[in-house]
Coordinates of C-alpha atoms in Angstrom, one line a residue:
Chain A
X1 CA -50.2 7.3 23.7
X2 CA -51.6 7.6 20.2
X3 CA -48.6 10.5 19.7
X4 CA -45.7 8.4 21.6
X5 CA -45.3 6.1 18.6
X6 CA -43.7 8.6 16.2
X7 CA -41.5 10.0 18.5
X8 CA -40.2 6.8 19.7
X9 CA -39.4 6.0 15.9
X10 CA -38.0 9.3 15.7
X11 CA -36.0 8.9 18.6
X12 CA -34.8 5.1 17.2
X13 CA -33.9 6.8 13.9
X14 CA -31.8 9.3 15.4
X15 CA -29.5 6.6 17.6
X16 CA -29.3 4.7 13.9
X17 CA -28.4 7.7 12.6
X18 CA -25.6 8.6 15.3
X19 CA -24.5 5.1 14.9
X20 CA -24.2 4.9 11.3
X21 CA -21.8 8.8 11.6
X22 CA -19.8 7.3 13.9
X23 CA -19.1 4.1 11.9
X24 CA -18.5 5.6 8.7
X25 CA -16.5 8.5 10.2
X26 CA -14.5 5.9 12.6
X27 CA -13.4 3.9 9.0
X28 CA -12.4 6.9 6.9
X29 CA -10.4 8.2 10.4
X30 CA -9.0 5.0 11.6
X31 CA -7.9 2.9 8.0
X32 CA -4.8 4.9 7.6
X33 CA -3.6 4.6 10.5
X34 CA -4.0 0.1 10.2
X35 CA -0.9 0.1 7.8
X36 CA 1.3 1.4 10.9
X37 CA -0.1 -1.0 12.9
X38 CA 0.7 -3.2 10.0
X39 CA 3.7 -2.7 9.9
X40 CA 4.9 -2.5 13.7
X41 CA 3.1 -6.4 13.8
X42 CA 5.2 -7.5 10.9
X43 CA 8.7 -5.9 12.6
X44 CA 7.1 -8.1 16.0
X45 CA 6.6 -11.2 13.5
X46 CA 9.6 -10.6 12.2
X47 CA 11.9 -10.6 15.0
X48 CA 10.3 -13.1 16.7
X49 CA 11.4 -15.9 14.2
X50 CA 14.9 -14.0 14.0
X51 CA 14.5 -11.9 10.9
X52 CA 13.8 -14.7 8.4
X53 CA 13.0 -14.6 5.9
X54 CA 14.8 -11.3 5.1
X55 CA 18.4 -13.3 5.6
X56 CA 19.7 -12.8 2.4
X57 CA 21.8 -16.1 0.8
X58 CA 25.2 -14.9 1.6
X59 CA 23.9 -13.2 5.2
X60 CA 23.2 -16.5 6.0
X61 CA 26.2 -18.1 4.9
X62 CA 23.9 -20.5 2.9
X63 CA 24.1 -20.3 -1.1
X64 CA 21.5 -23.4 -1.8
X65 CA 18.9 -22.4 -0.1
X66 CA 16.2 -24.1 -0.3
X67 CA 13.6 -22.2 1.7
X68 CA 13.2 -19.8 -1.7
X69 CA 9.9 -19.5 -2.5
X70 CA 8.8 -20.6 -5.4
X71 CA 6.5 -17.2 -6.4
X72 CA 7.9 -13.9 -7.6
X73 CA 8.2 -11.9 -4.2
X74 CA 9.6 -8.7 -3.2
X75 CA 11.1 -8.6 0.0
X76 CA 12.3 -5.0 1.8
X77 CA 14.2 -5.7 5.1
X78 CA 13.9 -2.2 6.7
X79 CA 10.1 -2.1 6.2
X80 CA 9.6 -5.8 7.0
X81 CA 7.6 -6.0 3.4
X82 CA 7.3 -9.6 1.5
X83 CA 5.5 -9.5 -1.2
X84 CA 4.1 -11.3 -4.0
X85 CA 4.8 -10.0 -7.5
X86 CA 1.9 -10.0 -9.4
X87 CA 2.5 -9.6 -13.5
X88 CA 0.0 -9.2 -16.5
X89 CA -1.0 -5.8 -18.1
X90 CA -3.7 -5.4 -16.0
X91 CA -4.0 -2.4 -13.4
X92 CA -6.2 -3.9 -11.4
X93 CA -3.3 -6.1 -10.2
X94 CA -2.3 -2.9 -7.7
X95 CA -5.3 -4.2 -5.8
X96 CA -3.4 -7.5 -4.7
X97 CA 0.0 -6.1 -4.1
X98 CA 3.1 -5.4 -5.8
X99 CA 2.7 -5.4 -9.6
X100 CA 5.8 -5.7 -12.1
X101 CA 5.0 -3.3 -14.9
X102 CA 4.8 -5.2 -18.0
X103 CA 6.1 -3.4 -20.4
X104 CA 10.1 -3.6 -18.5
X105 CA 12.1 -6.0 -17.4
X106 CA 13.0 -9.2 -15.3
X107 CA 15.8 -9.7 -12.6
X108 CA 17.1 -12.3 -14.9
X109 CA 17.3 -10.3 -18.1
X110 CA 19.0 -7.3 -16.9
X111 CA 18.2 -3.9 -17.6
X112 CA 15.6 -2.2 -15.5
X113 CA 12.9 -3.8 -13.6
X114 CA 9.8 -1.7 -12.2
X115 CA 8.1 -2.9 -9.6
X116 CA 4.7 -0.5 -8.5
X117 CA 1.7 -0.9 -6.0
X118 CA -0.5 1.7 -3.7
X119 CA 0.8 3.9 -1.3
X120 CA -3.0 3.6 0.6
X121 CA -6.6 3.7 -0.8
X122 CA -9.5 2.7 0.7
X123 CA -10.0 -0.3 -1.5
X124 CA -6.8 -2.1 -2.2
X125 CA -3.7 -3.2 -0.4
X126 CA -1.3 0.0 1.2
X127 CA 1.5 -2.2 -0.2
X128 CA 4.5 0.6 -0.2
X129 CA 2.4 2.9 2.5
X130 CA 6.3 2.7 4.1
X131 CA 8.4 3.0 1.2
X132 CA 9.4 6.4 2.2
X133 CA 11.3 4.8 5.3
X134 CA 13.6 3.2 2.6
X135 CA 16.9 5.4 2.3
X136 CA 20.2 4.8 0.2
X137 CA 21.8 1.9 1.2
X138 CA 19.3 -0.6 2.1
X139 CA 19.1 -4.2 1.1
X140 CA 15.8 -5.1 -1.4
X141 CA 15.7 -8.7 -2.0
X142 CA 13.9 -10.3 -5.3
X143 CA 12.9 -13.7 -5.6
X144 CA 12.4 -14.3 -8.8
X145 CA 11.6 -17.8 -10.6
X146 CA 13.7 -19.7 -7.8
X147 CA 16.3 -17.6 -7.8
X148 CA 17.8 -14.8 -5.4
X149 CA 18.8 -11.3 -6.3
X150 CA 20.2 -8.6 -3.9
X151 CA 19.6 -5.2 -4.4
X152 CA 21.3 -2.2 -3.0
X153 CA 19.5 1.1 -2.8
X154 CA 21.3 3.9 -4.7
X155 CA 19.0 6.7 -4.6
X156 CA 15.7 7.5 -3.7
X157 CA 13.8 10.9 -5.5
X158 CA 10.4 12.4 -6.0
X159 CA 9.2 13.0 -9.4
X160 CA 5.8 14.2 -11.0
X161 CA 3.4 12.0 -12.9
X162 CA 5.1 12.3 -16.3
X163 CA 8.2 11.3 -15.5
X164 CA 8.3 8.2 -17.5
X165 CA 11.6 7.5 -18.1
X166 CA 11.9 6.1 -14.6
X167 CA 10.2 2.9 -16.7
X168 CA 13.0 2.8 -19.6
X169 CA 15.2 1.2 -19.8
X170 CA 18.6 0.9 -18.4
X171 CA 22.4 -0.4 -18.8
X172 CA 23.1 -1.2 -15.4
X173 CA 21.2 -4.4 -14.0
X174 CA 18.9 -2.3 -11.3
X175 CA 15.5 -2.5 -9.9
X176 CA 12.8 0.5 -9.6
X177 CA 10.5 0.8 -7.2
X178 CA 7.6 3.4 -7.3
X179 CA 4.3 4.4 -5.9
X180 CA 2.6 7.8 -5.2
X181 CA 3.3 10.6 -2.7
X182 CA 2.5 12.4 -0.6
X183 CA 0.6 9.7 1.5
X184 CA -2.6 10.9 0.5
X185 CA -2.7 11.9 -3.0
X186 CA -1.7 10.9 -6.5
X187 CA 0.3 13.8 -7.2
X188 CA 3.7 13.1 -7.4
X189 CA 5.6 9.5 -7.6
X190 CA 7.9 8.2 -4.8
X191 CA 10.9 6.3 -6.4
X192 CA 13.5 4.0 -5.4
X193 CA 16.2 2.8 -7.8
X194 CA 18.5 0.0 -7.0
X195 CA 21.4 -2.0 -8.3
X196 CA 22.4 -5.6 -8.6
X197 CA 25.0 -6.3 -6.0
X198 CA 26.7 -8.9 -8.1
X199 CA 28.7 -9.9 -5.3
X200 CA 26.2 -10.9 -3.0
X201 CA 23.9 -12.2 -5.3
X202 CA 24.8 -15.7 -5.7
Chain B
X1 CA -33.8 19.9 21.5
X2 CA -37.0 18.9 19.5
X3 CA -36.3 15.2 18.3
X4 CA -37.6 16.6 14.9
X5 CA -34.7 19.2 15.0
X6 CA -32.3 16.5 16.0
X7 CA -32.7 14.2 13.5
X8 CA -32.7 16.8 10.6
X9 CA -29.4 17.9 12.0
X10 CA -28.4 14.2 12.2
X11 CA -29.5 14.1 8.9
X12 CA -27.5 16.5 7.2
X13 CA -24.0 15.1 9.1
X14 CA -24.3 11.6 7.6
X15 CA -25.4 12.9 4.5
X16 CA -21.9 14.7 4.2
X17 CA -20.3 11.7 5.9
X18 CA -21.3 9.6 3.1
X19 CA -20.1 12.1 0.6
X20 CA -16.8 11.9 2.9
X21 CA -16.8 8.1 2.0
X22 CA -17.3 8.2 -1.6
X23 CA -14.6 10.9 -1.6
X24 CA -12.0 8.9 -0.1
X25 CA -13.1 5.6 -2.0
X26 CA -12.7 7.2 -4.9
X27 CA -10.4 9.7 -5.1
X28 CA -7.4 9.0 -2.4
X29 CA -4.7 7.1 -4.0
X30 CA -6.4 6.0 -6.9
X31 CA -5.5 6.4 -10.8
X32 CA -1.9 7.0 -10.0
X33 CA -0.7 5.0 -12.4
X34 CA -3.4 6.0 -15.4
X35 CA -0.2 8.6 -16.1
X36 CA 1.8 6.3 -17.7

């Protein structure tokens, strides 16, 4: 009896032990696959209150809208992303979302605007985790200070790290979007460039 | 299986699973914008 208690603690310290492998193991498995889940639930959201709000003004035939939000957001039809755009010159905004880069432009003064955020990490947002779905031609909608502005995809590339000049800036009115590639590393940067369709933004 | 033999080997799996952790809080997709 006298030798029972240490092997019963033993025993009790080996279940803890399983459980704690299998928790920790389960988390660094499972996360990355809860932005495809993510994102399957917002296409489901999404069609069940019939795409809005990803009807752009003139898709809905409606030019005062008055359901624009009042925030900076990003929206991306094709990945059913609507996001808030976070600015200041802090990094740290990546960890809430999408965050303008401060150094370029707005959607009202022209030139280029840069919009980045985290493909996935463990301890922020996967806020463009399906940017790579995005392909030339699709719709990217800003809101920016009560106002609408449609975007049209034009090209989508991979670059390395130093490729800065996909911040400078730019004659044409477009919009950049980047974040890093591939999925789980920091090695290369996944961009999206888009123009102003001044026809259909109103 | 001795319990004493299991729980060493126990031992030694969640010792690399928490290195795993650390790994993957630290290093996957992070700093990707220090570049710039």
């Amino acid at each position: 009896m006298i030798e029972d208690k240490p092997r019963s603690r033993l025993k009790y310290a080996n279940w803890l032990l399983v459980f704690l492998i299998i928790a920790i193991n389960s988390y660094v498995l499972l996360s990355p696959l809860v932005p495809q889940f993510e994102l399957w639930w917002r296409k489901q959201q999404t069609k069940a209150v019939g795409g809005l709000p990803y009807k752009t003004s003139l898709e809905s035939g409606n030019n005062n809208r008055k359901d624009i939000p009042s925030d900076n957001r990003v929206v991306i039809p094709k990945i059913a992303l609507d996001e808030q755009i976070w600015q200041g010159s802090s990094p740290k905004l990546l960890n809430k979302g999408v965050w303008a880069r401060p150094a370029t432009s707005t959607p009202p003064d022209g030139s280029n605007t840069v919009l980045t955020g985290h493909r996935f990490t463990y301890d922020g947002p996967a806020t463009f985790y399906s940017l790579d779905k995005v392909v030339k031609g699709d719709k990217i909608v800003l809101y920016w200070q009560g106002k609408e502005y449609d975007y049209t995809v034009t090209e989508t590339k991979v670059v390395p790290p130093e490729a800065i000049e996909i911040e400078k800036a730019t004659k044409d009115k477009q919009l950049t979007v980047y974040t890093c590639t591939p999925l789980w590393s920091a090695k290369n940067r996944l961009v999206v460039v888009a123009k102003l369709d001044e026809k259909r933004t109103p | 299986m001795s319990d004493k033999k299991l729980f060493a080997i126990l031992l030694i799996i969640f010792i690399f699973s928490v290195a795993l952790l650390v790994y993957a809080k630290t290093h996957v997709g992070q700093n990707f914008i220090n570049s710039f």
